[in-house]
PDB file of C-alpha atoms and ligand atoms in Angstrom:
ATOM      1  CA  MET A   1     -20.666  -5.647   5.020  1.00  0.00           C
ATOM      2  CA  THR A   2     -16.872  -5.451   5.482  1.00  0.00           C
ATOM      3  CA  PHE A   3     -14.619  -2.480   4.969  1.00  0.00           C
ATOM      4  CA  MET A   4     -10.957  -1.820   5.477  1.00  0.00           C
ATOM      5  CA  LEU A   5      -9.801   0.179   8.491  1.00  0.00           C
ATOM      6  CA  HIS A   6      -8.069   2.703   6.246  1.00  0.00           C
ATOM      7  CA  GLU A   7      -8.855   3.350   2.640  1.00  0.00           C
ATOM      8  CA  VAL A   8      -7.458   5.838   0.139  1.00  0.00           C
ATOM      9  CA  VAL A   9      -9.809   6.926  -2.607  1.00  0.00           C
ATOM     10  CA  THR A  10      -9.783   9.361  -5.501  1.00  0.00           C
ATOM     11  CA  LEU A  11     -12.040  12.278  -4.653  1.00  0.00           C
ATOM     12  CA  THR A  12     -14.673  13.625  -7.015  1.00  0.00           C
ATOM     13  CA  PRO A  13     -16.860  16.760  -7.039  1.00  0.00           C
ATOM     14  CA  ALA A  14     -19.382  14.836  -4.914  1.00  0.00           C
ATOM     15  CA  ASP A  15     -16.836  14.878  -2.056  1.00  0.00           C
ATOM     16  CA  GLN A  16     -16.656  18.687  -1.999  1.00  0.00           C
ATOM     17  CA  PRO A  17     -18.426  19.264   1.375  1.00  0.00           C
ATOM     18  CA  ASN A  18     -16.151  16.836   3.264  1.00  0.00           C
ATOM     19  CA  TRP A  19     -13.064  17.944   1.362  1.00  0.00           C
ATOM     20  CA  ARG A  20     -13.787  21.612   2.121  1.00  0.00           C
ATOM     21  CA  ARG A  21     -14.309  20.892   5.820  1.00  0.00           C
ATOM     22  CA  LEU A  22     -10.922  19.170   6.093  1.00  0.00           C
ATOM     23  CA  ARG A  23      -9.169  21.669   3.855  1.00  0.00           C
ATOM     24  CA  LEU A  24     -10.387  24.605   5.977  1.00  0.00           C
ATOM     25  CA  GLU A  25      -9.489  22.754   9.177  1.00  0.00           C
ATOM     26  CA  ALA A  26      -5.960  22.220   7.826  1.00  0.00           C
ATOM     27  CA  LEU A  27      -5.518  25.821   6.703  1.00  0.00           C
ATOM     28  CA  GLU A  28      -6.948  27.278   9.920  1.00  0.00           C
ATOM     29  CA  SER A  29      -5.061  24.955  12.286  1.00  0.00           C
ATOM     30  CA  TYR A  30      -1.692  24.854  10.493  1.00  0.00           C
ATOM     31  CA  PRO A  31      -1.470  28.043   8.390  1.00  0.00           C
ATOM     32  CA  ALA A  32       2.324  27.818   8.209  1.00  0.00           C
ATOM     33  CA  ALA A  33       2.190  24.373   6.583  1.00  0.00           C
ATOM     34  CA  PHE A  34       0.402  25.444   3.396  1.00  0.00           C
ATOM     35  CA  LEU A  35       0.734  28.078   0.698  1.00  0.00           C
ATOM     36  CA  THR A  36      -3.018  28.798   0.529  1.00  0.00           C
ATOM     37  CA  THR A  37      -4.568  30.749   3.392  1.00  0.00           C
ATOM     38  CA  ALA A  38      -7.831  29.868   5.117  1.00  0.00           C
ATOM     39  CA  GLY A  39      -9.188  33.231   3.984  1.00  0.00           C
ATOM     40  CA  GLU A  40      -8.530  32.383   0.344  1.00  0.00           C
ATOM     41  CA  GLN A  41     -10.265  29.045   0.734  1.00  0.00           C
ATOM     42  CA  ARG A  42     -13.236  30.575   2.549  1.00  0.00           C
ATOM     43  CA  ALA A  43     -13.662  33.068  -0.303  1.00  0.00           C
ATOM     44  CA  ARG A  44     -13.639  30.328  -2.934  1.00  0.00           C
ATOM     45  CA  PRO A  45     -17.062  29.276  -4.172  1.00  0.00           C
ATOM     46  CA  ALA A  46     -18.017  25.606  -3.994  1.00  0.00           C
ATOM     47  CA  SER A  47     -18.033  25.509  -7.805  1.00  0.00           C
ATOM     48  CA  VAL A  48     -14.278  26.219  -7.838  1.00  0.00           C
ATOM     49  CA  ASP A  49     -13.718  23.418  -5.310  1.00  0.00           C
ATOM     50  CA  ARG A  50     -15.745  21.050  -7.461  1.00  0.00           C
ATOM     51  CA  ALA A  51     -13.738  21.987 -10.562  1.00  0.00           C
ATOM     52  CA  ALA A  52     -10.508  21.218  -8.681  1.00  0.00           C
ATOM     53  CA  LEU A  53     -11.924  17.899  -7.491  1.00  0.00           C
ATOM     54  CA  SER A  54     -12.909  16.952 -11.034  1.00  0.00           C
ATOM     55  CA  GLY A  55      -9.245  16.875 -12.069  1.00  0.00           C
ATOM     56  CA  GLY A  56      -8.577  13.453 -10.525  1.00  0.00           C
ATOM     57  CA  ASN A  57      -5.599  14.648  -8.464  1.00  0.00           C
ATOM     58  CA  TRP A  58      -7.150  14.737  -4.992  1.00  0.00           C
ATOM     59  CA  ARG A  59      -7.127  11.702  -2.710  1.00  0.00           C
ATOM     60  CA  GLY A  60      -8.991  11.175   0.531  1.00  0.00           C
ATOM     61  CA  LEU A  61      -7.930   9.028   3.457  1.00  0.00           C
ATOM     62  CA  TYR A  62     -10.819   7.302   5.191  1.00  0.00           C
ATOM     63  CA  HIS A  63     -10.839   5.671   8.599  1.00  0.00           C
ATOM     64  CA  GLU A  64     -13.786   3.351   8.488  1.00  0.00           C
ATOM     65  CA  ARG A  65     -16.311   5.696   6.873  1.00  0.00           C
ATOM     66  CA  GLU A  66     -14.903   9.026   7.995  1.00  0.00           C
ATOM     67  CA  MET A  67     -12.643  11.209   5.863  1.00  0.00           C
ATOM     68  CA  ILE A  68      -9.584  11.867   8.041  1.00  0.00           C
ATOM     69  CA  GLY A  69      -7.054  13.069   5.498  1.00  0.00           C
ATOM     70  CA  ILE A  70      -6.664  14.787   2.158  1.00  0.00           C
ATOM     71  CA  GLY A  71      -3.787  15.210  -0.244  1.00  0.00           C
ATOM     72  CA  ALA A  72      -3.016  15.709  -3.901  1.00  0.00           C
ATOM     73  CA  LEU A  73      -0.948  13.549  -6.234  1.00  0.00           C
ATOM     74  CA  ILE A  74      -0.067  15.746  -9.175  1.00  0.00           C
ATOM     75  CA  PRO A  75       1.639  14.510 -12.340  1.00  0.00           C
ATOM     76  CA  MET A  76       3.670  17.087 -14.221  1.00  0.00           C
ATOM     77  CA  GLN A  77       2.152  17.759 -17.603  1.00  0.00           C
ATOM     78  CA  GLN A  78       5.198  18.422 -19.770  1.00  0.00           C
ATOM     79  CA  GLU A  79       6.445  15.440 -21.769  1.00  0.00           C
ATOM     80  CA  ALA A  80      10.027  15.903 -20.584  1.00  0.00           C
ATOM     81  CA  CYS A  81       8.826  15.890 -16.954  1.00  0.00           C
ATOM     82  CA  ALA A  82       6.593  12.825 -17.253  1.00  0.00           C
ATOM     83  CA  HIS A  83       8.802  10.977 -14.736  1.00  0.00           C
ATOM     84  CA  ARG A  84       7.943  13.506 -11.992  1.00  0.00           C
ATOM     85  CA  MET A  85       4.938  13.621  -9.677  1.00  0.00           C
ATOM     86  CA  GLN A  86       4.287  15.964  -6.796  1.00  0.00           C
ATOM     87  CA  ILE A  87       2.529  15.514  -3.485  1.00  0.00           C
ATOM     88  CA  GLY A  88       0.712  18.588  -2.230  1.00  0.00           C
ATOM     89  CA  ALA A  89      -1.631  19.724   0.535  1.00  0.00           C
ATOM     90  CA  PHE A  90      -1.017  16.558   2.563  1.00  0.00           C
ATOM     91  CA  TYR A  91      -3.053  16.613   5.777  1.00  0.00           C
ATOM     92  CA  VAL A  92      -4.227  14.141   8.396  1.00  0.00           C
ATOM     93  CA  VAL A  93      -6.506  15.223  11.247  1.00  0.00           C
ATOM     94  CA  GLU A  94      -4.625  15.574  14.519  1.00  0.00           C
ATOM     95  CA  ALA A  95      -6.622  12.886  16.356  1.00  0.00           C
ATOM     96  CA  HIS A  96      -4.983  10.361  13.995  1.00  0.00           C
ATOM     97  CA  TRP A  97      -1.398  11.579  14.211  1.00  0.00           C
ATOM     98  CA  GLY A  98       1.025   8.908  15.315  1.00  0.00           C
ATOM     99  CA  SER A  99      -1.510   6.169  14.541  1.00  0.00           C
ATOM    100  CA  GLY A 100       0.056   5.044  11.273  1.00  0.00           C
ATOM    101  CA  ALA A 101      -2.812   6.559   9.261  1.00  0.00           C
ATOM    102  CA  ALA A 102      -0.546   9.120   7.569  1.00  0.00           C
ATOM    103  CA  GLN A 103       1.818   6.278   6.724  1.00  0.00           C
ATOM    104  CA  VAL A 104      -0.991   4.313   5.058  1.00  0.00           C
ATOM    105  CA  PHE A 105      -1.905   7.431   3.085  1.00  0.00           C
ATOM    106  CA  LEU A 106       1.646   8.161   1.934  1.00  0.00           C
ATOM    107  CA  ASP A 107       2.272   4.492   1.093  1.00  0.00           C
ATOM    108  CA  ALA A 108      -0.830   4.524  -1.114  1.00  0.00           C
ATOM    109  CA  LEU A 109       0.361   7.629  -2.970  1.00  0.00           C
ATOM    110  CA  ILE A 110       3.826   6.114  -3.462  1.00  0.00           C
ATOM    111  CA  THR A 111       2.329   2.849  -4.744  1.00  0.00           C
ATOM    112  CA  GLU A 112       0.047   4.712  -7.130  1.00  0.00           C
ATOM    113  CA  ALA A 113       2.864   6.939  -8.392  1.00  0.00           C
ATOM    114  CA  ARG A 114       4.992   3.851  -9.099  1.00  0.00           C
ATOM    115  CA  LYS A 115       2.127   2.086 -10.886  1.00  0.00           C
ATOM    116  CA  ARG A 116       1.628   5.141 -13.050  1.00  0.00           C
ATOM    117  CA  GLY A 117       5.301   5.047 -14.038  1.00  0.00           C
ATOM    118  CA  ALA A 118       6.677   7.931 -11.987  1.00  0.00           C
ATOM    119  CA  GLY A 119      10.403   7.831 -11.333  1.00  0.00           C
ATOM    120  CA  GLN A 120      10.313  10.362  -8.525  1.00  0.00           C
ATOM    121  CA  LEU A 121       8.009  12.054  -6.061  1.00  0.00           C
ATOM    122  CA  GLU A 122       8.566  15.637  -5.000  1.00  0.00           C
ATOM    123  CA  LEU A 123       7.152  17.877  -2.295  1.00  0.00           C
ATOM    124  CA  SER A 124       7.934  20.965  -0.297  1.00  0.00           C
ATOM    125  CA  VAL A 125       7.564  21.474   3.425  1.00  0.00           C
ATOM    126  CA  ALA A 126       7.857  24.510   5.687  1.00  0.00           C
ATOM    127  CA  ALA A 127      11.298  24.729   7.281  1.00  0.00           C
ATOM    128  CA  ASP A 128       9.681  25.105  10.719  1.00  0.00           C
ATOM    129  CA  ASN A 129       7.464  22.028  10.447  1.00  0.00           C
ATOM    130  CA  PRO A 130       9.687  19.450  12.201  1.00  0.00           C
ATOM    131  CA  ARG A 131       6.966  16.818  12.505  1.00  0.00           C
ATOM    132  CA  ALA A 132       6.294  16.733   8.760  1.00  0.00           C
ATOM    133  CA  ILE A 133      10.026  16.898   8.000  1.00  0.00           C
ATOM    134  CA  ARG A 134      10.666  13.867  10.207  1.00  0.00           C
ATOM    135  CA  PHE A 135       7.717  12.034   8.615  1.00  0.00           C
ATOM    136  CA  TYR A 136       8.986  12.594   5.071  1.00  0.00           C
ATOM    137  CA  GLU A 137      12.649  11.922   5.906  1.00  0.00           C
ATOM    138  CA  ARG A 138      11.614   8.694   7.655  1.00  0.00           C
ATOM    139  CA  ASN A 139      10.033   7.790   4.329  1.00  0.00           C
ATOM    140  CA  GLY A 140      13.161   8.285   2.276  1.00  0.00           C
ATOM    141  CA  PHE A 141      12.560  11.808   1.008  1.00  0.00           C
ATOM    142  CA  GLU A 142      15.837  13.691   0.578  1.00  0.00           C
ATOM    143  CA  ARG A 143      16.185  17.448   0.903  1.00  0.00           C
ATOM    144  CA  TYR A 144      17.633  19.056  -2.205  1.00  0.00           C
ATOM    145  CA  GLY A 145      17.099  22.743  -1.675  1.00  0.00           C
ATOM    146  CA  THR A 146      15.525  25.651   0.107  1.00  0.00           C
ATOM    147  CA  GLN A 147      13.034  28.179  -1.156  1.00  0.00           C
ATOM    148  CA  PRO A 148      13.886  31.383   0.691  1.00  0.00           C
ATOM    149  CA  ARG A 149      10.845  33.358   1.822  1.00  0.00           C
ATOM    150  CA  ALA A 150       8.410  30.810   0.375  1.00  0.00           C
ATOM    151  CA  VAL A 151       5.630  32.593   2.222  1.00  0.00           C
ATOM    152  CA  ILE A 152       5.234  35.782   4.204  1.00  0.00           C
ATOM    153  CA  LEU A 153       2.492  35.444   6.816  1.00  0.00           C
ATOM    154  CA  ASP A 154       1.623  38.380   9.068  1.00  0.00           C
ATOM    155  CA  GLY A 155       4.854  40.010   7.938  1.00  0.00           C
ATOM    156  CA  VAL A 156       6.982  37.000   8.918  1.00  0.00           C
ATOM    157  CA  ALA A 157       8.945  35.262   6.160  1.00  0.00           C
ATOM    158  CA  GLN A 158       9.292  31.514   6.174  1.00  0.00           C
ATOM    159  CA  ASP A 159      11.472  29.220   4.071  1.00  0.00           C
ATOM    160  CA  ASP A 160      10.364  25.947   2.500  1.00  0.00           C
ATOM    161  CA  PHE A 161      12.517  22.867   1.979  1.00  0.00           C
ATOM    162  CA  PHE A 162      12.291  20.914  -1.273  1.00  0.00           C
ATOM    163  CA  TYR A 163      12.280  17.124  -1.031  1.00  0.00           C
ATOM    164  CA  VAL A 164      12.512  14.309  -3.576  1.00  0.00           C
ATOM    165  CA  ARG A 165      12.141  10.575  -3.248  1.00  0.00           C
ATOM    166  CA  MET A 166      13.413   8.459  -6.114  1.00  0.00           C
ATOM    167  CA  LEU A 167      11.069   5.583  -6.900  1.00  0.00           C
ATOM    168  CA  ASP A 168      13.129   3.737  -9.490  1.00  0.00           C
ATOM    169  CA  ARG A 169      16.329   3.066  -7.603  1.00  0.00           C
TER     170      ARG A 169
HETATM  171  C1  COA B   1       2.570  15.710   8.496  1.00  0.00           C
HETATM  172  C2  COA B   1       1.579  14.660   8.959  1.00  0.00           C
HETATM  173  C3  COA B   1       0.781  14.145   7.764  1.00  0.00           C
HETATM  174  C4  COA B   1       2.354  13.481   9.545  1.00  0.00           C
HETATM  175  O1  COA B   1       1.474  12.533  10.094  1.00  0.00           O
HETATM  176  P1  COA B   1       1.745  11.982  11.589  1.00  0.00           P
HETATM  177  O2  COA B   1       0.758  10.909  11.886  1.00  0.00           O
HETATM  178  O3  COA B   1       1.795  13.149  12.491  1.00  0.00           O
HETATM  179  O4  COA B   1       3.216  11.356  11.377  1.00  0.00           O
HETATM  180  P2  COA B   1       3.962  10.255  12.252  1.00  0.00           P
HETATM  181  O5  COA B   1       3.470  10.314  13.673  1.00  0.00           O
HETATM  182  O6  COA B   1       3.908   8.971  11.530  1.00  0.00           O
HETATM  183  O7  COA B   1       5.455  10.803  12.167  1.00  0.00           O
HETATM  184  C5  COA B   1       5.820  12.003  12.761  1.00  0.00           C
HETATM  185  C6  COA B   1       7.256  11.921  13.237  1.00  0.00           C
HETATM  186  O8  COA B   1       7.663  13.198  13.693  1.00  0.00           O
HETATM  187  C7  COA B   1       8.189  13.066  14.990  1.00  0.00           C
HETATM  188  N1  COA B   1       7.997  14.355  15.638  1.00  0.00           N
HETATM  189  C8  COA B   1       6.885  14.844  16.236  1.00  0.00           C
HETATM  190  N2  COA B   1       7.112  16.083  16.681  1.00  0.00           N
HETATM  191  C9  COA B   1       8.399  16.396  16.343  1.00  0.00           C
HETATM  192  C10 COA B   1       9.213  17.538  16.528  1.00  0.00           C
HETATM  193  N3  COA B   1       8.747  18.647  17.155  1.00  0.00           N
HETATM  194  N4  COA B   1      10.475  17.503  16.050  1.00  0.00           N
HETATM  195  C11 COA B   1      10.949  16.421  15.411  1.00  0.00           C
HETATM  196  N5  COA B   1      10.211  15.290  15.200  1.00  0.00           N
HETATM  197  C12 COA B   1       8.953  15.299  15.667  1.00  0.00           C
HETATM  198  C13 COA B   1       7.452  11.901  15.580  1.00  0.00           C
HETATM  199  O9  COA B   1       8.146  11.351  16.703  1.00  0.00           O
HETATM  200  C14 COA B   1       7.458  10.958  14.386  1.00  0.00           C
HETATM  201  O10 COA B   1       8.747  10.414  14.174  1.00  0.00           O
HETATM  202  P3  COA B   1       9.125   8.907  14.595  1.00  0.00           P
HETATM  203  O11 COA B   1       8.289   8.021  13.744  1.00  0.00           O
HETATM  204  O12 COA B   1      10.559   8.805  14.285  1.00  0.00           O
HETATM  205  O13 COA B   1       8.814   8.784  16.058  1.00  0.00           O
HETATM  206  C15 COA B   1       0.593  15.246  10.025  1.00  0.00           C
HETATM  207  O14 COA B   1       1.326  15.557  11.207  1.00  0.00           O
HETATM  208  C16 COA B   1      -0.146  16.477   9.558  1.00  0.00           C
HETATM  209  O15 COA B   1      -1.146  16.368   8.842  1.00  0.00           O
HETATM  210  N6  COA B   1       0.319  17.689   9.964  1.00  0.00           N
HETATM  211  C17 COA B   1      -0.371  18.961   9.690  1.00  0.00           C
HETATM  212  C18 COA B   1      -0.317  19.334   8.226  1.00  0.00           C
HETATM  213  C19 COA B   1       1.079  19.275   7.670  1.00  0.00           C
HETATM  214  O16 COA B   1       2.044  19.736   8.266  1.00  0.00           O
HETATM  215  N7  COA B   1       1.149  18.696   6.465  1.00  0.00           N
HETATM  216  C20 COA B   1       2.393  18.604   5.721  1.00  0.00           C
HETATM  217  C21 COA B   1       2.457  19.701   4.729  1.00  0.00           C
HETATM  218  S1  COA B   1       3.949  19.562   3.756  1.00  0.00           S
END
């Protein structure tokens, strides 16, 4: 049997145990990179996870047969915003940083967004997350604004930067 080194798949409720493991790892290891806290996720019953995974927005990055990344590709629902999609909760396990795995994952989301007719991809990133900022800027995302005090964690406020990448020009 053959399989690709990296594969990006749409997650379903059946993926909940693996998804939850990676999601908690992301939130515990890099709390400043996400809006949700690990505590919130821990308190969430599996049924809520499964409902989220039934929406078709979550993608998983596999290396051989192991899930090594998760992320969401979220189309905006309003008719007038049908050209916009958002990337959220993007995470690759640290052992695979710098390997090109995150690039494969992002490329897959960009390709899918284009195929589905999106004209632009949007995301936000913590202002003090230089690695992610470099990764997105290397991939043509342009900063268009700042959300002051996007989160307050342990009493410390942190800004987020908004990014957009045009797909149709
Ligand atoms: C963000 C993430 C997906 C990127 O994947 P990755 O494999 O680490 O990315 P890459 O190695 O391809 O690119 C990282 C870039 O940042 C650079 N970099 C690393 N540390 C840096 C720092 N402190 N300052 C500036 N640039 C830095 C790297 O040199 C590389 O740039 P280069 O290609 O020009 O050399 C991954 O690091 C991750 O999951 N991080 C934790 C969760 C997170 O922050 N998610 C984003 C939420 S918006």
